[in-house]
Coordinates of C-alpha atoms and ligand atoms in Angstrom, one line a residue:
Chain R
X595 CA -9.8 76.0 15.5
X596 CA -9.9 76.9 12.3
X597 CA -8.5 74.5 9.3
X598 CA -8.2 75.2 5.5
X599 CA -7.8 71.6 4.4
X600 CA -10.9 69.8 3.5
X601 CA -11.5 68.0 5.9
X602 CA -12.1 63.8 5.1
X603 CA -12.9 62.8 8.9
X604 CA -15.2 64.9 11.1
X605 CA -16.2 63.9 14.4
X606 CA -19.0 65.2 16.5
X607 CA -20.1 65.1 19.4
X608 CA -18.4 61.8 20.0
X609 CA -18.9 59.9 23.2
X610 CA -17.9 56.8 24.3
X611 CA -18.8 55.2 27.7
X612 CA -17.4 52.1 29.1
X613 CA -19.5 51.0 31.8
X614 CA -17.7 52.7 34.9
X615 CA -15.7 54.7 32.8
X616 CA -16.6 58.0 30.5
X617 CA -13.7 57.3 28.0
X618 CA -14.2 59.9 25.4
X619 CA -16.1 63.0 25.8
X620 CA -17.6 65.0 23.5
X621 CA -15.0 64.9 21.0
X622 CA -15.5 67.1 17.9
X623 CA -12.4 66.8 15.3
X624 CA -12.4 67.6 11.7
X625 CA -9.3 65.6 10.4
X626 CA -7.9 67.0 7.1
X627 CA -7.4 64.8 3.8
X628 CA -3.9 64.0 2.9
X629 CA -2.2 65.1 6.2
X630 CA -0.9 63.5 9.2
X631 CA -2.7 64.2 12.2
X632 CA -1.2 63.3 15.5
X633 CA -3.3 62.1 18.7
X634 CA -1.0 62.9 21.4
X635 CA -1.3 62.1 25.3
X636 CA -0.7 60.3 28.4
X637 CA -1.7 56.6 28.7
X638 CA -5.4 55.7 29.4
X639 CA -6.7 59.2 27.6
X640 CA -8.3 57.4 24.8
X641 CA -6.6 57.6 21.9
X642 CA -6.9 53.9 21.0
X643 CA -10.2 54.1 21.6
X644 CA -10.7 57.0 19.4
X645 CA -8.8 55.1 16.3
X646 CA -10.9 51.9 17.0
X647 CA -14.4 54.1 16.9
X648 CA -13.1 55.5 13.1
X649 CA -12.9 52.0 11.9
X650 CA -15.9 50.6 14.3
X651 CA -13.5 48.1 15.7
X652 CA -15.4 49.0 18.7
X653 CA -18.0 47.1 17.6
X654 CA -16.3 44.2 18.9
X655 CA -16.1 45.4 22.6
X656 CA -20.2 45.3 23.2
X657 CA -19.5 47.6 26.7
X658 CA -18.6 49.8 24.6
X659 CA -21.5 52.4 24.5
X660 CA -21.0 54.9 21.5
X661 CA -22.8 58.0 20.7
X662 CA -22.5 61.0 18.1
X663 CA -21.4 60.8 14.5
X664 CA -18.5 60.2 12.4
X665 CA -18.4 61.6 8.8
X666 CA -16.4 59.6 6.5
X667 CA -16.7 61.4 3.1
X668 CA -20.4 62.7 4.4
X669 CA -21.0 59.5 5.2
X670 CA -22.0 58.4 9.1
X671 CA -20.3 55.1 9.8
X672 CA -21.6 55.5 13.3
X673 CA -25.5 54.7 11.6
X674 CA -25.9 51.0 12.9
X675 CA -27.1 50.1 9.4
X676 CA -23.8 50.9 7.6
X677 CA -21.8 48.4 6.1
X678 CA -18.7 47.7 8.5
X679 CA -16.7 45.9 6.4
X680 CA -16.4 48.8 3.7
X681 CA -16.0 50.8 6.7
X682 CA -13.0 49.0 7.9
X683 CA -11.4 48.9 4.3
X684 CA -11.7 53.0 3.9
X685 CA -9.8 52.7 7.2
X686 CA -6.9 50.6 7.2
X687 CA -5.4 50.0 10.9
X688 CA -2.0 49.3 12.0
X689 CA -1.4 47.9 14.8
X690 CA 1.1 48.7 18.1
X691 CA 2.4 45.3 17.4
X692 CA 2.0 43.6 13.9
X693 CA -0.1 40.9 13.4
X694 CA 0.7 38.8 10.4
X695 CA -2.0 36.6 8.8
X696 CA -1.0 32.7 9.3
X697 CA 0.1 32.3 5.4
X698 CA 3.1 32.9 3.4
X699 CA 4.0 36.6 2.9
X700 CA 2.9 36.5 -0.2
X701 CA -0.6 35.6 0.6
X702 CA -1.0 38.2 3.7
X703 CA -1.0 40.8 1.3
X704 CA -3.0 39.2 -1.5
X705 CA -5.8 38.4 1.2
X706 CA -6.6 42.6 0.6
X707 CA -7.1 42.1 -2.7
X708 CA -8.8 39.2 -2.9
X709 CA -11.2 40.8 -0.8
X710 CA -11.5 43.7 -2.9
X711 CA -12.3 40.8 -5.4
X712 CA -8.8 41.0 -7.4
X713 CA -7.8 37.5 -8.1
X714 CA -6.4 37.4 -11.6
X715 CA -3.1 35.8 -11.2
X716 CA -0.7 38.6 -13.1
X717 CA -3.0 41.6 -11.5
X718 CA -2.2 40.2 -8.1
X719 CA 0.9 39.4 -8.5
X720 CA 1.4 43.2 -10.0
X721 CA 0.0 44.4 -7.4
X722 CA 1.3 42.8 -4.1
X723 CA 4.8 44.0 -5.7
X724 CA 3.3 47.6 -5.7
X725 CA 2.3 47.1 -2.2
X726 CA 5.5 45.8 -0.5
X727 CA 7.5 48.3 -2.4
X728 CA 5.4 51.3 -0.9
X729 CA 6.0 49.4 2.2
X730 CA 9.6 49.5 1.8
X731 CA 9.9 45.6 2.6
X732 CA 9.9 44.3 -1.4
X733 CA 14.0 43.6 -1.6
X734 CA 13.9 42.8 2.3
X735 CA 11.6 39.5 0.9
X736 CA 10.9 39.3 -3.1
X737 CA 13.6 35.8 -2.7
X738 CA 11.2 34.4 0.0
X739 CA 7.7 35.7 -0.8
X740 CA 6.2 32.0 -0.2
X741 CA 7.9 31.3 2.9
X742 CA 5.7 32.1 6.0
X743 CA 5.2 35.6 7.2
X744 CA 5.7 34.9 11.0
X745 CA 9.1 34.2 10.4
X746 CA 9.3 37.6 9.4
X747 CA 11.1 40.0 12.6
X748 CA 8.5 41.9 13.8
X749 CA 10.0 45.4 12.1
X750 CA 9.8 43.4 8.8
X751 CA 6.1 42.2 9.7
X752 CA 5.0 45.6 10.8
X753 CA 6.1 46.9 7.5
X754 CA 4.2 43.5 6.1
X755 CA 1.3 44.6 7.8
X756 CA 1.2 48.4 6.3
X757 CA 1.6 46.7 2.8
X758 CA -1.3 44.6 3.7
X759 CA -3.7 47.2 4.8
X760 CA -2.3 49.2 1.5
X761 CA -3.9 46.1 0.0
X762 CA -7.1 47.3 0.4
X763 CA -7.1 50.5 -0.9
X764 CA -7.6 52.5 2.2
X765 CA -8.5 56.4 2.2
X766 CA -7.2 56.4 5.4
X767 CA -4.4 55.0 7.8
X768 CA -4.9 54.8 11.4
X769 CA -1.7 53.7 13.1
X770 CA -1.8 53.0 16.7
X771 CA 1.9 53.2 18.1
X772 CA 3.4 51.9 15.2
X773 CA 6.7 52.3 15.8
X774 CA 6.2 51.5 19.8
X775 CA 7.7 47.9 19.4
X776 CA 10.3 48.5 16.9
X777 CA 14.3 49.3 16.5
X778 CA 15.3 52.9 15.6
X779 CA 16.0 51.6 12.4
X780 CA 12.6 50.1 11.4
X781 CA 11.0 53.1 13.4
X782 CA 12.8 55.3 10.7
X783 CA 11.3 52.9 7.6
X784 CA 8.1 53.4 8.6
X785 CA 8.4 57.2 9.1
X786 CA 9.9 57.6 6.3
X787 CA 7.4 55.9 4.5
X788 CA 4.5 57.8 6.5
X789 CA 5.9 60.9 4.5
X790 CA 5.6 59.0 1.1
X791 CA 2.1 58.0 1.6
X792 CA 0.6 61.3 2.7
X793 CA 0.7 62.1 -0.9
X794 CA -2.2 59.4 -1.3
X795 CA -3.2 59.2 2.3
X796 CA -4.6 60.3 5.1
X797 CA -2.6 59.5 8.4
X798 CA -4.4 59.4 12.0
X799 CA -1.5 58.3 14.2
X800 CA -1.2 57.7 17.4
X801 CA 2.2 57.8 19.5
X802 CA 4.0 58.5 22.2
X803 CA 7.3 60.3 21.2
X804 CA 7.3 63.7 20.8
X805 CA 10.3 64.1 18.6
X806 CA 8.2 61.6 16.4
X807 CA 4.9 63.5 16.2
X808 CA 7.5 67.0 15.5
X809 CA 9.2 64.6 12.6
X810 CA 5.6 63.5 11.2
X811 CA 2.8 65.7 12.3
X812 CA 0.8 68.2 10.2
X813 CA -1.6 68.6 13.0
X814 CA -1.9 67.2 16.5
X815 CA -4.5 66.8 18.7
X816 CA -4.2 66.8 22.1
X817 CA -6.0 64.6 24.8
X818 CA -6.7 64.6 28.1
X819 CA -8.9 61.9 30.4
X820 CA -10.9 61.9 27.1
X821 CA -11.2 65.5 26.5
X822 CA -9.2 67.4 23.1
X823 CA -7.4 70.0 25.7
X824 CA -5.7 71.9 22.2
X825 CA -5.6 71.1 18.4
X826 CA -3.8 72.5 15.8
X827 CA -0.7 73.0 13.4
X828 CA 2.3 70.7 14.9
X829 CA 3.8 73.8 15.5
X830 CA 1.4 75.9 17.3
X831 CA 0.6 73.2 19.3
X832 CA 3.6 71.8 20.2
X833 CA 6.1 75.3 20.3
X834 CA 3.8 77.6 21.2
X835 CA 0.9 75.5 23.3
X836 CA -2.1 77.8 24.4
X837 CA -3.3 75.5 27.5
X838 CA -2.0 74.9 31.0
X839 CA -2.1 71.2 30.9
X840 CA -0.4 70.7 26.9
X841 CA 2.4 72.8 27.9
X842 CA 3.0 70.3 30.9
X843 CA 3.0 67.5 28.5
X844 CA 4.8 68.8 26.1
X845 CA 7.8 70.2 28.1
X846 CA 7.7 66.8 29.7
X847 CA 7.9 64.8 27.3
X848 CA 10.7 66.9 25.4
Chain S
X558 CA 22.6 27.7 51.5
X559 CA 19.6 29.9 51.4
X560 CA 15.8 29.2 51.5
X561 CA 15.1 30.0 47.9
X562 CA 17.7 27.4 46.6
X563 CA 16.8 24.9 49.1
X564 CA 12.9 25.4 47.8
X565 CA 14.3 25.6 44.1
X566 CA 16.4 22.4 44.5
X567 CA 13.3 20.2 46.0
X568 CA 11.2 21.2 43.7
X569 CA 13.6 20.3 40.7
X570 CA 14.2 16.9 42.6
X571 CA 10.4 16.6 42.6
X572 CA 10.2 17.1 39.2
X573 CA 12.5 15.2 38.2
X574 CA 11.3 11.9 40.6
X575 CA 8.1 12.3 38.9
X576 CA 9.7 11.8 35.3
X577 CA 11.4 9.1 36.3
X578 CA 8.4 7.5 38.0
X579 CA 6.1 8.0 35.2
X580 CA 9.1 6.9 32.2
X581 CA 9.1 3.4 34.6
X582 CA 5.4 3.0 34.7
X583 CA 5.0 3.1 31.4
X584 CA 8.0 1.0 30.0
X585 CA 6.5 -1.4 32.5
X586 CA 3.4 -1.6 31.1
X587 CA 4.3 -1.4 27.3
X588 CA 7.3 -4.3 28.7
X589 CA 4.4 -6.3 30.3
X590 CA 2.3 -6.0 27.1
X591 CA 5.0 -7.1 24.6
X592 CA 6.2 -10.1 27.1
X593 CA 3.2 -11.6 27.0
X594 CA 1.4 -10.7 23.8
X595 CA 4.5 -11.1 21.4
X596 CA 4.8 -15.1 22.0
X597 CA 0.9 -15.3 21.5
X598 CA 1.1 -13.2 18.4
X599 CA 0.9 -13.9 14.9
X600 CA -0.7 -12.9 11.1
X601 CA -3.8 -14.5 11.8
X602 CA -4.6 -11.8 14.5
X603 CA -4.7 -8.8 12.1
X604 CA -6.1 -11.0 9.4
X605 CA -8.6 -13.2 9.9
X606 CA -11.9 -12.9 12.1
X607 CA -12.6 -15.2 15.4
X608 CA -13.6 -18.9 14.0
X609 CA -15.1 -21.3 15.5
X610 CA -13.5 -22.3 18.6
X611 CA -11.5 -19.1 19.2
X612 CA -12.1 -18.5 22.0
X613 CA -11.4 -21.7 23.2
X614 CA -8.0 -21.3 22.4
X615 CA -8.4 -22.5 18.5
X616 CA -7.9 -20.3 15.6
X617 CA -8.5 -17.2 14.1
X618 CA -7.9 -13.3 15.4
X619 CA -9.1 -10.1 16.0
X620 CA -9.6 -8.9 12.9
X621 CA -13.3 -8.0 13.5
X622 CA -12.0 -5.9 16.1
X623 CA -9.2 -4.0 14.3
X624 CA -11.9 -3.5 12.0
X625 CA -14.6 -2.4 14.4
X626 CA -12.3 -0.2 16.2
X627 CA -11.7 2.1 13.9
X628 CA -15.4 2.2 12.2
X629 CA -16.6 3.0 15.2
X630 CA -13.6 5.7 16.7
X631 CA -13.8 6.8 13.3
X632 CA -17.6 8.0 12.7
X633 CA -17.8 8.8 16.2
X634 CA -14.6 11.3 15.7
X635 CA -15.9 12.6 12.4
X636 CA -19.4 13.2 13.9
X637 CA -17.6 14.7 16.9
X638 CA -15.3 17.6 14.7
X639 CA -18.6 18.8 13.0
X640 CA -20.1 19.6 16.2
X641 CA -16.8 20.6 18.1
X642 CA -15.4 22.7 15.7
X643 CA -18.2 25.3 14.8
X644 CA -18.8 25.4 18.7
X645 CA -15.4 26.3 19.6
X646 CA -15.3 28.5 17.1
X647 CA -18.1 30.0 17.8
X648 CA -17.0 29.9 21.8
X649 CA -14.0 32.2 20.8
X650 CA -15.6 34.3 18.1
X651 CA -18.7 35.2 18.9
X652 CA -19.0 34.3 23.2
X653 CA -15.8 36.2 24.0
X654 CA -17.6 39.5 24.5
X655 CA -19.3 37.6 27.2
X656 CA -16.3 36.5 29.2
X657 CA -18.8 34.8 32.1
X658 CA -21.3 33.2 30.4
X659 CA -17.7 31.9 28.5
X660 CA -16.4 30.9 31.9
X661 CA -19.6 28.7 32.6
X662 CA -20.0 26.6 29.6
X663 CA -16.0 25.9 29.7
X664 CA -16.9 24.5 33.2
X665 CA -19.6 22.7 32.5
X666 CA -17.2 20.9 29.5
X667 CA -14.6 20.1 32.3
X668 CA -17.1 19.0 34.5
X669 CA -18.3 16.3 31.1
X670 CA -14.6 15.6 30.3
X671 CA -14.6 14.6 33.7
X672 CA -17.9 12.2 33.4
X673 CA -16.9 8.5 33.5
X674 CA -17.6 6.7 30.2
X675 CA -19.5 4.1 31.4
X676 CA -21.9 6.9 32.3
X677 CA -22.3 7.9 28.8
X678 CA -23.1 4.6 28.1
X679 CA -25.5 4.3 30.1
X680 CA -27.1 7.6 28.5
X681 CA -26.2 6.1 25.2
X682 CA -28.1 3.0 25.8
X683 CA -31.2 4.4 27.2
X684 CA -31.0 6.8 24.0
X685 CA -30.9 4.0 21.8
X686 CA -33.9 2.1 23.5
X687 CA -35.5 5.5 23.0
X688 CA -34.9 5.3 19.6
X689 CA -35.9 1.8 19.2
X690 CA -32.0 1.5 18.3
X691 CA -30.4 -2.0 18.8
X692 CA -27.0 -2.6 19.9
X693 CA -25.4 -1.7 16.6
X694 CA -22.7 0.7 15.1
X695 CA -24.3 3.4 14.9
X696 CA -25.7 3.5 18.5
X697 CA -21.9 3.1 19.4
X698 CA -20.8 6.2 16.9
X699 CA -23.3 8.1 18.3
X700 CA -22.2 7.5 22.6
X701 CA -18.4 7.6 21.7
X702 CA -19.3 11.1 19.9
X703 CA -21.2 12.2 22.6
X704 CA -18.9 11.3 25.4
X705 CA -15.3 12.3 23.3
X706 CA -17.2 15.9 22.3
X707 CA -17.0 17.6 25.7
X708 CA -13.1 16.6 25.4
X709 CA -13.1 18.2 21.6
X710 CA -14.6 21.0 22.2
X711 CA -12.6 21.6 25.1
X712 CA -8.6 21.1 23.2
X713 CA -9.9 22.9 20.5
X714 CA -11.4 25.6 22.5
X715 CA -7.6 25.8 24.5
X716 CA -6.1 26.0 21.1
X717 CA -8.1 28.9 20.0
X718 CA -8.2 31.0 22.7
X719 CA -3.9 31.7 22.6
X720 CA -4.5 32.9 19.2
X721 CA -4.1 37.1 20.0
X722 CA -7.2 39.1 19.7
X723 CA -4.9 41.7 17.9
X724 CA -4.7 39.1 14.9
X725 CA -8.7 39.2 15.1
X726 CA -8.9 42.5 15.1
X727 CA -6.3 42.6 11.5
X728 CA -8.6 40.1 10.2
X729 CA -11.5 42.6 11.1
X730 CA -9.4 45.5 10.3
X731 CA -8.9 44.4 6.7
X732 CA -12.6 44.3 6.2
X733 CA -13.3 40.5 6.4
X734 CA -16.6 39.4 7.8
X735 CA -16.9 36.9 10.8
X736 CA -17.3 34.0 8.2
X737 CA -13.4 34.6 6.9
X738 CA -12.3 35.3 10.5
X739 CA -13.5 32.3 11.3
X740 CA -12.0 30.1 8.5
X741 CA -9.5 32.0 6.8
X742 CA -7.5 33.3 10.0
X743 CA -8.6 31.5 12.9
X744 CA -9.1 28.1 11.6
X745 CA -5.6 28.1 9.3
X746 CA -3.7 29.4 12.8
X747 CA -5.0 27.0 14.8
X748 CA -4.9 24.0 12.4
X749 CA -1.7 21.5 14.0
X750 CA -3.4 22.4 17.4
X751 CA -6.7 21.1 16.3
X752 CA -5.6 18.7 14.5
X753 CA -4.0 17.4 18.3
X754 CA -7.1 17.7 19.6
X755 CA -8.8 15.8 17.5
X756 CA -6.3 13.0 18.1
X757 CA -6.8 13.3 21.8
X758 CA -9.9 12.8 21.5
X759 CA -9.8 9.7 18.5
X760 CA -7.6 8.0 21.4
X761 CA -9.8 8.1 23.7
X762 CA -12.6 7.1 21.7
X763 CA -10.4 4.2 20.4
X764 CA -9.4 2.9 23.7
X765 CA -12.6 3.2 25.5
X766 CA -14.5 0.3 26.6
X767 CA -16.8 1.3 29.1
X768 CA -18.8 3.7 26.2
X769 CA -19.2 0.8 24.1
X770 CA -20.0 -1.7 26.4
X771 CA -24.0 -1.7 26.1
X772 CA -24.4 0.0 22.9
X773 CA -22.1 -0.9 20.3
X774 CA -22.6 -4.9 21.2
X775 CA -20.5 -7.7 20.0
X776 CA -20.1 -10.0 17.0
X777 CA -17.6 -12.5 14.9
X778 CA -18.1 -10.6 12.1
X779 CA -16.9 -7.1 10.3
X780 CA -20.2 -5.0 10.6
X781 CA -21.6 -4.6 6.7
X782 CA -23.5 -1.5 7.9
X783 CA -24.5 1.2 10.4
X784 CA -27.5 -1.2 11.9
X785 CA -25.4 -4.2 12.8
X786 CA -23.4 -4.4 15.8
X787 CA -19.5 -4.5 15.9
X788 CA -16.4 -5.9 17.8
X789 CA -14.0 -3.2 19.1
X790 CA -10.6 -3.6 20.3
X791 CA -11.3 -3.1 24.1
X792 CA -14.0 -4.9 24.5
X793 CA -12.2 -8.1 22.3
X794 CA -9.5 -7.7 25.0
X795 CA -11.8 -7.8 27.9
X796 CA -13.4 -10.6 26.5
X797 CA -10.6 -12.5 26.0
X798 CA -8.5 -11.6 29.4
X799 CA -11.8 -12.8 31.0
X800 CA -11.6 -16.5 29.8
X801 CA -10.4 -19.2 31.7
X802 CA -8.0 -20.3 29.2
X803 CA -4.5 -19.6 29.0
X804 CA -3.4 -19.4 25.3
X805 CA -6.9 -17.1 25.4
X806 CA -6.2 -14.5 27.7
X807 CA -2.0 -14.6 26.0
X808 CA -4.0 -13.4 23.1
X809 CA -5.4 -10.5 24.7
X810 CA -2.0 -8.8 25.3
X811 CA -1.8 -9.3 21.4
X812 CA -4.6 -7.8 21.0
X813 CA -3.4 -5.1 23.3
X814 CA -0.4 -4.7 21.5
X815 CA -2.5 -3.9 18.0
X816 CA -4.6 -1.3 19.8
X817 CA -1.4 0.2 21.7
X818 CA 0.1 0.5 17.9
X819 CA -2.8 1.7 16.4
X820 CA -2.9 4.6 18.9
X821 CA 0.8 5.0 18.4
X822 CA 0.3 5.4 14.4
X823 CA -2.5 7.8 15.1
X824 CA -0.7 10.4 17.3
X825 CA 2.7 9.6 15.0
X826 CA 0.9 10.8 12.1
X827 CA -0.9 13.9 13.8
X828 CA 2.9 15.3 14.6
X829 CA 3.9 14.5 11.1
X830 CA 0.8 16.4 9.7
X831 CA 1.4 19.1 11.9
X832 CA 5.2 19.8 11.0
X833 CA 4.0 19.1 7.7
X834 CA 1.4 21.6 7.9
X835 CA 4.0 24.2 9.5
X836 CA 6.3 23.7 6.7
X837 CA 4.8 24.1 4.0
X838 CA 0.8 25.8 5.0
X839 CA 3.0 29.0 3.5
X840 CA 2.7 27.6 0.3
X841 CA -1.0 25.4 0.4
X842 CA -4.0 26.7 -1.1
X843 CA -7.3 28.1 0.4
Ligands
ATP1791 N1 -13.0 47.8 26.4 C1 -13.2 48.6 27.0 N2 -13.7 48.5 28.6 C2 -14.1 49.4 29.6 N3 -13.0 50.3 29.2 C3 -12.4 50.2 28.7 C4 -12.2 49.7 27.5 N4 -11.3 49.5 26.3 C5 -11.0 50.7 26.6 N5 -11.2 51.3 28.4 C6 -10.8 51.9 29.2 O1 -10.6 53.4 28.5 C7 -9.8 54.3 28.9 C8 -8.5 54.6 27.1 O2 -8.2 53.4 26.9 P1 -7.5 53.6 25.4 O3 -6.8 52.0 25.2 O4 -8.2 54.3 24.4 O5 -5.9 54.5 25.8 P2 -4.8 55.6 25.5 O6 -4.7 56.5 25.0 O7 -4.8 54.0 23.8 O8 -3.9 54.7 25.9 P3 -2.1 53.7 25.7 O9 -1.5 55.1 25.4 O10 -1.9 53.4 26.6 O11 -2.4 52.9 24.9 C9 -9.4 53.4 29.3 O12 -9.0 53.8 31.3 C10 -9.4 51.7 29.2 O13 -9.1 51.4 30.4
MG1792 MG1 -3.6 53.0 23.0

């Protein structure tokens, strides 16, 4: 598959093994900069595992054996001597369910700034506001910045997690079904933010909703049992799938 | 009607019954202590150490035991925190990967939790002799700390276990290191539960007699350093209760009131701390 854009992430021969399961098989994939790439595929096909490999969250699961190369800006992040914290800060992860940190709304966002070494009070305040606005949450929380983040609704928490992720200034946003726990209104908000965010960030999005894929994706990757079956611009893959498996999946899902 | 609702009825009744029973027994215990202890209660009891003839019903109080218990339980709890918190954190952050190993550690701790206090007392006594210590505050603190460590570790472990894995992943995803994840995210999330765990252990430490029987000694004076023996409330109650003199036995109940009130105060403070914490943790500084 030809991709004209410059790839920010290049995955080469990525294989992930669990003790009794070959989860990802020979993944070879380029993810273009400042685009939304959607990962599609049936449950259990390895989408989450692929995302977690991209920020080495797979390190937390020693039972997983990972082989291959993942280059981000030409750095091989799978190299054992790379500083994981740095890699993870380049690759913000938005998980399926929001997990706000056990502190105030303000501090949730300021936490990332602090990790980055930004501690001057007025700059922190300015940036927190900036990121909350980027995540479309500012207006709803500006009067209660110092109350606990756990009191927010799930939809608000998810946007807070987005703001928190943006605060570490990532290059890539990895989003694992970020709207699956949300109501339609919050979903729309997140989707809208994604459209805006791709100006500055590269987004890799896992979703089960074909309609969401249609609305957001520039590129679609269809994965089946750990293999990439088909991969290309959204209209090619979703409207004119070449592979039998993709056809089946797309027609069942619409 | 049908079997299901009958079953449900039965179990509801059963829980009601046990609740009532528990309540009755508790009230009975407290009523007994109050009934027998209040007449013997006096200002002297909590402000004076035993004077000559205290154990024959003459004047004095149990200040030695009150202070001794505070020193002992406080010191032991402090020591236990320094061991238990890192261990519980280690179990839940570094060892989560090795579930089967973790299960074995938990089982071991549960067994240690169940070991009778007197065994810890005997163990402490052996240790004490080995190190050439005499029955003292220090030996008591060490023994009680060893005894309450498994309790504290397991109670903290249970608290930390309920913290969702996703929170840890969220913390790592932001680029936090393990240490940052442990102390800034985990510990913070867990603090109210951890407070309860500490108080649970403190309650056990302050109320236990068997562990300090051989190790802390007993004295009518307030210890001035770690190497002096110390009195404790449970032992003080025990000695007074074994007296043939009625007035002395009555004062054992007064001492029991004091111990109960102290434990009550601890648990109320704990409650207060965790409520306050929940309310203000959002604003608090790191
Ligand atoms: N740590 C692990 N140990 C063993 N097997 C694992 C582990 N993590 C994932 N797997 C297996 O790998 C496969 C892919 O899991 P993954 O979570 O990546 O799927 P997914 O595509 O994200 O599914 P879903 O759409 O349901 O979220 C599954 O069969 C899963 O059981
Ligand atoms: Mg998944």
